[in-house]
Short mmCIF file of C-alpha atoms in Angstrom, two decimals:
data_model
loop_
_atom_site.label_atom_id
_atom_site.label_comp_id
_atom_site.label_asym_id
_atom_site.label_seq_id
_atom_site.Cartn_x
_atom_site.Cartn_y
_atom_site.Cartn_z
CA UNK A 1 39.09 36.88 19.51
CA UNK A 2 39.82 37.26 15.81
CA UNK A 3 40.16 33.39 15.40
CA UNK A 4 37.07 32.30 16.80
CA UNK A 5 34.49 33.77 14.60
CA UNK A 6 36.53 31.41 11.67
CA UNK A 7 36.82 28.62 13.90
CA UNK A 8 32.74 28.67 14.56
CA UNK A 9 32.36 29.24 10.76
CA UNK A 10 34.42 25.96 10.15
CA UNK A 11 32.45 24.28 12.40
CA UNK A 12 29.21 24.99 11.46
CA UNK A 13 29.64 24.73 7.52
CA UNK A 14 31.31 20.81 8.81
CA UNK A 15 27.90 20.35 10.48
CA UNK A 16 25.70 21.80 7.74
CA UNK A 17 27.92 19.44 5.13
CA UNK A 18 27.19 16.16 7.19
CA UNK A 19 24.29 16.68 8.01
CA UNK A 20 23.47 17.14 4.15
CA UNK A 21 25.20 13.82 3.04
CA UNK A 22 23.46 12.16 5.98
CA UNK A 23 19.94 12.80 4.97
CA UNK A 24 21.14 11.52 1.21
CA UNK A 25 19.60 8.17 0.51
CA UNK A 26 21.94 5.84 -1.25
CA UNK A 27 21.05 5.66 -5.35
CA UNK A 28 18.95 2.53 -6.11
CA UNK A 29 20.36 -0.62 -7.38
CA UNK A 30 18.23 -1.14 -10.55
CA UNK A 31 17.22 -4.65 -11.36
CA UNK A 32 18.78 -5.75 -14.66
CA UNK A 33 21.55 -3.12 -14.42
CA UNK A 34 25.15 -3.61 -13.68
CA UNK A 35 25.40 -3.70 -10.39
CA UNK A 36 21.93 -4.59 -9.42
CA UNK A 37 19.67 -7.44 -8.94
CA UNK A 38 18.84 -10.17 -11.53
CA UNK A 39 15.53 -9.93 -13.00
CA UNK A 40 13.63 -12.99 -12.51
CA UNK A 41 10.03 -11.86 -12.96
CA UNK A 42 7.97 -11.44 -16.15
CA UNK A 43 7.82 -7.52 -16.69
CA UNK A 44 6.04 -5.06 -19.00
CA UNK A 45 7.46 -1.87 -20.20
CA UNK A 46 5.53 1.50 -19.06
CA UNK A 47 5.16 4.23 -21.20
CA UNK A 48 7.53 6.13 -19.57
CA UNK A 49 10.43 3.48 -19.62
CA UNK A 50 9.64 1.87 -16.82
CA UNK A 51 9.71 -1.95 -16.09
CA UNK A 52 6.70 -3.42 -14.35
CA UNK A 53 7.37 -7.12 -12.47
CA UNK A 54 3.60 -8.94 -12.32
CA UNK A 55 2.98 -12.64 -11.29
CA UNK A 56 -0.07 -14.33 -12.75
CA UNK A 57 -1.93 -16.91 -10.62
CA UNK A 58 -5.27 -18.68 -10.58
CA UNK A 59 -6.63 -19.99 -14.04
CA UNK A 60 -5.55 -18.68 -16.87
CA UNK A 61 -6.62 -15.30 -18.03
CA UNK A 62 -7.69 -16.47 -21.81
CA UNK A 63 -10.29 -19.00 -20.20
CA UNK A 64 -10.53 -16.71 -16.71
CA UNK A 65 -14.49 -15.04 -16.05
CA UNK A 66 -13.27 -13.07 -13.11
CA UNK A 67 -10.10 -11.43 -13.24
CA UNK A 68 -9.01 -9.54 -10.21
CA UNK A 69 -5.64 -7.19 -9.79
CA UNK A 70 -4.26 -7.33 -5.76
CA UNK A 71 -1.94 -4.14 -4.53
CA UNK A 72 0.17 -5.50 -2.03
CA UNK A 73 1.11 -3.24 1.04
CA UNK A 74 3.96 -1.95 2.92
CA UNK A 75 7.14 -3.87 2.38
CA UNK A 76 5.83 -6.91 0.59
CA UNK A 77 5.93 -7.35 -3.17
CA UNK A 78 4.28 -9.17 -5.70
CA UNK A 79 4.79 -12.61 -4.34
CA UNK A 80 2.98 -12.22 -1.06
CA UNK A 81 -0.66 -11.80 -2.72
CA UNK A 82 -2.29 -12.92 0.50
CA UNK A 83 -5.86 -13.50 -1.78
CA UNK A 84 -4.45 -15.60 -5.05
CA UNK A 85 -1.74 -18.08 -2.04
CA UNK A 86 -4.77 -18.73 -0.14
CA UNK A 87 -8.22 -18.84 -2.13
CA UNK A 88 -9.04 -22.39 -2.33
CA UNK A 89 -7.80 -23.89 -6.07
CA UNK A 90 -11.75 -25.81 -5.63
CA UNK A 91 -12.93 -22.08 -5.54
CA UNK A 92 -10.72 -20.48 -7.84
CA UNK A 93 -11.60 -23.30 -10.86
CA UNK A 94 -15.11 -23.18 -9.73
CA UNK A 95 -15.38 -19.55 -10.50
CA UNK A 96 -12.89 -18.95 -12.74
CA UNK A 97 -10.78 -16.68 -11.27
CA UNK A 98 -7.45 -15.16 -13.05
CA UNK A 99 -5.36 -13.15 -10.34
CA UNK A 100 -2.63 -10.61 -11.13
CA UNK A 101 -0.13 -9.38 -8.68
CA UNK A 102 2.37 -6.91 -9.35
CA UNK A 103 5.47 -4.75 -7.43
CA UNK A 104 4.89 -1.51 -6.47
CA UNK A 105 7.65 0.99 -8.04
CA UNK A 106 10.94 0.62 -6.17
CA UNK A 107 9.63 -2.37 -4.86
CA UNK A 108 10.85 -6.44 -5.96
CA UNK A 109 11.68 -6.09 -9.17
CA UNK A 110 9.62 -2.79 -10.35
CA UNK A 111 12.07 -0.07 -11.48
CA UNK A 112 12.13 3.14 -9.15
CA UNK A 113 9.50 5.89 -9.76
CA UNK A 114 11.28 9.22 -8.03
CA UNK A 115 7.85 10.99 -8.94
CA UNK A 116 5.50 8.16 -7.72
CA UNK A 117 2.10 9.67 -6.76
CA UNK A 118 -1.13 8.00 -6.12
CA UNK A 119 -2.00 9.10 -9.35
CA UNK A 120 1.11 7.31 -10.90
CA UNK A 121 0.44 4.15 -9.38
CA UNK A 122 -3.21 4.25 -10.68
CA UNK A 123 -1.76 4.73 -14.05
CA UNK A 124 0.72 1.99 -13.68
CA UNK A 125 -2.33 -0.29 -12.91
CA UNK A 126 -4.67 0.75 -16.03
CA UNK A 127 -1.44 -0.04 -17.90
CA UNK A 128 -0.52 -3.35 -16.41
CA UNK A 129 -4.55 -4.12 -17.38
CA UNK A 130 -4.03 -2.91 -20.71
CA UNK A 131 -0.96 -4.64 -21.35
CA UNK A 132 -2.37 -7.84 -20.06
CA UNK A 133 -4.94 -7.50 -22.18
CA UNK A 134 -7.50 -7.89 -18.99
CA UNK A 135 -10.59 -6.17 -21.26
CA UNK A 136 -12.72 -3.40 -20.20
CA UNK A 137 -13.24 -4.47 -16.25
CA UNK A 138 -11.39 -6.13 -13.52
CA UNK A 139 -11.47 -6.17 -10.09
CA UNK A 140 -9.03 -4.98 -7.47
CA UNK A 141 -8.76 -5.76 -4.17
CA UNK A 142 -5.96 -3.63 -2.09
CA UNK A 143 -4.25 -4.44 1.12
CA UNK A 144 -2.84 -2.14 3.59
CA UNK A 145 -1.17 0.49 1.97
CA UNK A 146 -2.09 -1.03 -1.07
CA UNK A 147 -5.74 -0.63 0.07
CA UNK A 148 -4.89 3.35 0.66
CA UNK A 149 -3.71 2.93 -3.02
CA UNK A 150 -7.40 1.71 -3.35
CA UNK A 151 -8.82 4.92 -3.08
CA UNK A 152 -7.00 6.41 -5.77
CA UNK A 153 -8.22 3.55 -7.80
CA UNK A 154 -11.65 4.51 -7.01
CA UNK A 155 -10.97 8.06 -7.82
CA UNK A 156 -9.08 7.87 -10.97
CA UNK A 157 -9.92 4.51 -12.87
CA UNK A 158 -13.91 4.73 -13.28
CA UNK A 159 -14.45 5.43 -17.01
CA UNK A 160 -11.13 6.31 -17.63
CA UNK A 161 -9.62 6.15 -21.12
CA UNK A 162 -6.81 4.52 -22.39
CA UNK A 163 -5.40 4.39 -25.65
CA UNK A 164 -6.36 0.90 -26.51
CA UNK A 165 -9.48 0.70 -23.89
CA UNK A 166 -11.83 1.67 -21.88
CA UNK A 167 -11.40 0.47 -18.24
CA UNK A 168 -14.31 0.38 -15.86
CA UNK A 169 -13.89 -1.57 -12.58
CA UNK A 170 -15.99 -4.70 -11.99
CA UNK A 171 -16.06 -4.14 -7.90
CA UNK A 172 -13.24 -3.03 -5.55
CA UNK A 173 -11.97 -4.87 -2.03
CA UNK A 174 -10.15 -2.68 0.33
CA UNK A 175 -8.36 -4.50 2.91
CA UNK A 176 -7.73 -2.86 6.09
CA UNK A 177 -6.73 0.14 4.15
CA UNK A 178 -3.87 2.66 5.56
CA UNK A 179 -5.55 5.91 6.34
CA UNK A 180 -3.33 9.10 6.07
CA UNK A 181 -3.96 11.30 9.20
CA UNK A 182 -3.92 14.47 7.41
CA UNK A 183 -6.83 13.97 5.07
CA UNK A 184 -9.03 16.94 5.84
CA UNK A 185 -12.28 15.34 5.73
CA UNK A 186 -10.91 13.42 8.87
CA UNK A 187 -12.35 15.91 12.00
CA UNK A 188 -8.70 16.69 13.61
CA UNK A 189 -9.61 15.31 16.85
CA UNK A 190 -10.27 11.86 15.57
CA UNK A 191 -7.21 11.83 13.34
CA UNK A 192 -5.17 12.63 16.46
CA UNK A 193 -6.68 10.37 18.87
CA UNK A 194 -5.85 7.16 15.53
CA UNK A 195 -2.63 8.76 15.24
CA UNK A 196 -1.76 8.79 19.40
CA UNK A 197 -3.08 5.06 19.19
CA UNK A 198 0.32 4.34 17.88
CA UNK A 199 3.35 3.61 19.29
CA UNK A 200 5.54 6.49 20.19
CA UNK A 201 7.64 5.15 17.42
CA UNK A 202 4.93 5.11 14.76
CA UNK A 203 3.71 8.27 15.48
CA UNK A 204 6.64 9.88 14.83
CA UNK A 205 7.67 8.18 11.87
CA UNK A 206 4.70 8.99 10.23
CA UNK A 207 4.79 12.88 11.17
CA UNK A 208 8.53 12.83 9.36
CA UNK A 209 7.38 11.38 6.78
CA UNK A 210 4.20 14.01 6.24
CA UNK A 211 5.94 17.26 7.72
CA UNK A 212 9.63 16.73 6.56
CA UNK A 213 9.70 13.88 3.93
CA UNK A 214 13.49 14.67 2.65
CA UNK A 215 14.31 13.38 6.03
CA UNK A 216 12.36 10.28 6.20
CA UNK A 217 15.51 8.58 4.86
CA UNK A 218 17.80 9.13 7.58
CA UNK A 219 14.72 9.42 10.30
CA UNK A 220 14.34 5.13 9.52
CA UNK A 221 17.95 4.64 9.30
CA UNK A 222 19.51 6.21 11.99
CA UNK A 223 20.04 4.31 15.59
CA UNK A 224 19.51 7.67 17.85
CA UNK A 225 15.39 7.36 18.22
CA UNK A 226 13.25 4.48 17.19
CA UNK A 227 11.92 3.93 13.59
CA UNK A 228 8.76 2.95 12.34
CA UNK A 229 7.93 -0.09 13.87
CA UNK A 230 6.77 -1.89 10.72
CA UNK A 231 10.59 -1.46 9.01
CA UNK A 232 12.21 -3.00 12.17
CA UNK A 233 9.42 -5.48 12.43
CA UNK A 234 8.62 -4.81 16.50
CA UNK A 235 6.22 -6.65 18.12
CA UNK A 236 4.05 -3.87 19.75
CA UNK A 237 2.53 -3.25 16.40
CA UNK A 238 0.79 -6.64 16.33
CA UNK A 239 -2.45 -7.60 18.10
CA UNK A 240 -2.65 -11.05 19.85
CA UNK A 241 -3.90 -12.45 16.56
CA UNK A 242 -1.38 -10.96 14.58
CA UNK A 243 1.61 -12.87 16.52
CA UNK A 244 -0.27 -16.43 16.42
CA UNK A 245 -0.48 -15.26 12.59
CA UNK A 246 3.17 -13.81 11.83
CA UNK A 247 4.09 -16.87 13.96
CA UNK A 248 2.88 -19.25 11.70
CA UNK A 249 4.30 -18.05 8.53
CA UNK A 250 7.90 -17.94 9.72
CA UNK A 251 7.55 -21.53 10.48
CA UNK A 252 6.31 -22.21 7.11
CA UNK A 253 9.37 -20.02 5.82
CA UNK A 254 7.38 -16.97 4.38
CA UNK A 255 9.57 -14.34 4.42
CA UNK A 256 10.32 -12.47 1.17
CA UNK A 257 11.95 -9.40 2.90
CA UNK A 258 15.14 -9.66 1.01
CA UNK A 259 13.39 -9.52 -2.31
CA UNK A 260 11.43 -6.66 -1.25
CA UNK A 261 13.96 -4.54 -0.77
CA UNK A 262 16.53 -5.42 -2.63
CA UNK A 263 16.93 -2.27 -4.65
CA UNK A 264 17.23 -0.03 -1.72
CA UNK A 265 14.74 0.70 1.61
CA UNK A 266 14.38 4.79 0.00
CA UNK A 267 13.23 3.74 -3.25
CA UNK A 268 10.42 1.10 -1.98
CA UNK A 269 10.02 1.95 1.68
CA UNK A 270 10.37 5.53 2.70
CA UNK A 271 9.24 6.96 -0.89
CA UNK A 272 6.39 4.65 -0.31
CA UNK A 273 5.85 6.66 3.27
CA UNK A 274 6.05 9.97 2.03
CA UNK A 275 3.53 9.14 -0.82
CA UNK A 276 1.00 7.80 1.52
CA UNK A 277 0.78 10.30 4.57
CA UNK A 278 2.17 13.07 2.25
CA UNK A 279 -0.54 15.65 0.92
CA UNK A 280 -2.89 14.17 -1.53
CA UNK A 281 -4.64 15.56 -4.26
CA UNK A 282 -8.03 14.45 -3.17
CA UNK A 283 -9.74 13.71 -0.14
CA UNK A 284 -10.80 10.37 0.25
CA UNK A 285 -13.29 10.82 2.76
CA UNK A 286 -15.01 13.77 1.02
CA UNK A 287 -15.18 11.07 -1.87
CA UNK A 288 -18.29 10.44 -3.42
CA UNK A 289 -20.03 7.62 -5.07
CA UNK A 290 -18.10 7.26 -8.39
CA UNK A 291 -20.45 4.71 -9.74
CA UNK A 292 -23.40 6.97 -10.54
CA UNK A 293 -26.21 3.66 -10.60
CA UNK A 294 -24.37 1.81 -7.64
CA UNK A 295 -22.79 -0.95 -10.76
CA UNK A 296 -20.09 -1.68 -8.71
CA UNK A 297 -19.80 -2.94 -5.26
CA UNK A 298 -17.20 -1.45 -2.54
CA UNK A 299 -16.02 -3.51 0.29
CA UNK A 300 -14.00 -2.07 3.34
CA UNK A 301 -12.49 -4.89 5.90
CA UNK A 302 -11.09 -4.06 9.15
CA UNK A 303 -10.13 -6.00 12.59
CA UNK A 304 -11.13 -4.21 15.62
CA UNK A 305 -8.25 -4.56 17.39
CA UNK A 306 -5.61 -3.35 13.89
CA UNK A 307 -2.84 -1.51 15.77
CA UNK A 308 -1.27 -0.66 12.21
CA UNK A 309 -4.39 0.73 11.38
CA UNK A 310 -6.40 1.79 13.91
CA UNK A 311 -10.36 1.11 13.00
CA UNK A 312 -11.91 4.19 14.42
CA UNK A 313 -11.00 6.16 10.94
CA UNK A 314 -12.41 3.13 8.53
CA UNK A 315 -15.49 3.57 11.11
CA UNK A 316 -15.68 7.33 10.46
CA UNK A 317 -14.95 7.03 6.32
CA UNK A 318 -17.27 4.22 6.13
CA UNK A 319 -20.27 5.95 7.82
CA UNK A 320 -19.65 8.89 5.84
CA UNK A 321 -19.93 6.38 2.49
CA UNK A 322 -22.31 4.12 3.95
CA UNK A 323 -24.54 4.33 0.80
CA UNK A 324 -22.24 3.07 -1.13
CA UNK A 325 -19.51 1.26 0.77
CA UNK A 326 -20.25 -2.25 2.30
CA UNK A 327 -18.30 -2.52 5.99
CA UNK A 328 -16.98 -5.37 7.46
CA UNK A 329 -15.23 -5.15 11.03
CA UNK A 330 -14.17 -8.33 12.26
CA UNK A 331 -14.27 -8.38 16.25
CA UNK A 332 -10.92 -9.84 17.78
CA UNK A 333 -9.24 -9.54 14.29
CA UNK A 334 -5.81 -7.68 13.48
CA UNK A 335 -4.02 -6.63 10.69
CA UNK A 336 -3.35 -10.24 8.88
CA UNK A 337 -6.92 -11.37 9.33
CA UNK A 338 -6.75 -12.01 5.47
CA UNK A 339 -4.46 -14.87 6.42
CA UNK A 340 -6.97 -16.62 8.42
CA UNK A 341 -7.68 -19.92 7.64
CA UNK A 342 -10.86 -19.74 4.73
CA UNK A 343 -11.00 -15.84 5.13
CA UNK A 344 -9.53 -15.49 1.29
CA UNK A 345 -12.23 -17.41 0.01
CA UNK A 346 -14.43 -15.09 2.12
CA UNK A 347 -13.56 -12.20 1.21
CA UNK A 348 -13.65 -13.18 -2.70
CA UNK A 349 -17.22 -14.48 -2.22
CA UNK A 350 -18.23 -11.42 -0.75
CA UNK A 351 -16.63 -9.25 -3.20
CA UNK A 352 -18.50 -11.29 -6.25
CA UNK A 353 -21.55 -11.04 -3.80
CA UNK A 354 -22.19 -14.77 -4.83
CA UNK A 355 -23.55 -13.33 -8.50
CA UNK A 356 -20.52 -15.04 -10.68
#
């Protein structure tokens, strides 16, 4: 009777002591450092220390008249700018059009950001413009995740100050943007019924990753319970038109997964995860109009039938900023309609509003 008590004890501090090192991500592997990845990408250098990787497409910005910045979504980098690969070159000399992609932090070849917040990322944009010397306004188009990052862009960048600039955007694109489920605005039986539209593997994923982020790590890397569908890259997240799409680029080869995460899955995918259905600082659909004379113009895509991103929330945030946000649903469309064939060039056109 006297030995049990200890034995229990034993026991339970083994327990507590793997399942600490368990939840522990792995520490990154750096691009450019010892035991990390090459770098192969032109980079800038943030003001914090940072390194930046950017690809520049298009024509060339000295000579450009339109200059647009793309944020690429979940697990993708720099290199799979679904806008600057597939705008016709006839359009893109026509108009003039410089595009800038860049990797996310933790993502490709950006360095790690272990405080990344929307607001960071916004910051890392204004100085990616500044550094590229992109002048006082640029456009932005967003994808995915990368259009969630859109809203921070539209909260943080109009009229903003920098130390060499003053940046002003020229008219924003948000592609099927990922809504986060706990965004008050959102009445909680709508967000429930968009989150429930997921599969049971989604659904949870995302709640670990708002309600218990130090364990979104080990949630999407364990083998006990199914993980986010979009990190093991299941089927049931993609519509009809989505496989006939995803089918088509792994014949041509497009696959740049490696690359993406080459400096770890915690640094670019699940810090990524926490960031965007974590809690925000602002409320995206209690926005309101941050261009005070309607300047700029605001474009929101979606495809009906998105089972990444369910449309009835773009529907809801869309009404609510109908005076100021132009909506596009495309019927029969999921979450790659961008790839389409001539929907790049469509969705520039729009976005210049056929003025350039």
């Amino acid at each position: 009777s006297g030995i049990f008590p200890g034995v229990l004890l034993v026991v339970l501090a083994g327990l507590v002591a793997w399942g600490y090192q368990a939840i522990q991500p792995p520490p990154p592997k750096i691009c450019g450092s010892s035991d990390g990845p090459l770098v192969t990408a032109s980079r800038i250098k943030l003001r914090d220390g940072r390194h930046l990787a950017y690809r520049e497409h298009g024509v060339s910005k000295d000579v450009a008249k339109i200059k647009v910045v793309f944020i690429h979504g979940f697990d993708v980098c720099r290199l799979d700018d679904v806008i600057a690969n597939y705008t016709s070159p006839e359009l893109v000399e026509e108009l003039g059009i410089y595009f800038v992609s860049y990797d996310r932090p933790g993502y490709g070849e950006s360095d790690p950001h272990p405080s990344r917040t929307v607001k960071s990322q916004v910051s890392d944009i204004e100085e990616l413009a500044d550094q590229l010397g992109l002048g006082s306004k640029f456009y932005l188009i967003g994808y995915s995740l990368g259009g969630q990052l859109g809203w921070g862009c539209l909260k943080y960048i109009p009229h903003r100050f920098s130390l060499s600039t003053i940046f002003r955007l020229a008219g924003v694109t948000l592609l099927t943007p990922a809504s986060n489920y706990w965004w008050p605005g959102f009445p909680s039986n709508l967000s429930t019924e968009a989150l429930y539209k997921h599969p049971p593997c989604d659904y949870w994923s995302l709640r670990v990753a708002h309600y218990a982020p130090w364990l979104t790590h080990w949630w999407n890397t364990q083998n006990w319970f199914p993980i986010l569908g979009a990190i093991s890259k299941s089927p049931h997240i993609l519509s009809r038109e989505d496989k006939e799409v995803v089918a088509k680029l792994i014949a041509k080869g497009v696959d740049n997964m490696e690359h993406v995460r080459q400096q770890g899955e915690y640094e670019s995918l699940h810090r990524d995860l926490n960031v965007g259905f974590g809690n925000w600082e602002f409320d995206p659909v209690e926005m309101e109009n941050p261009f005070t004379n309607n300047e700029v113009s605001v474009h929101l895509w979606q495809g009906d039938e998105d089972i990444l991103v369910p449309a009835i929330l773009q529907r809801y945030i869309a009404e609510r900023h109908s005076s100021w946000i132009q909506y596009h649903e495309l019927a029969g469309s999921g979450h790659f309609f961008p790839y389409l064939d001539g929907m790049a060039d469509t969705i520039v056109k729009t976005m210049l509003n056929d003025k350039e």
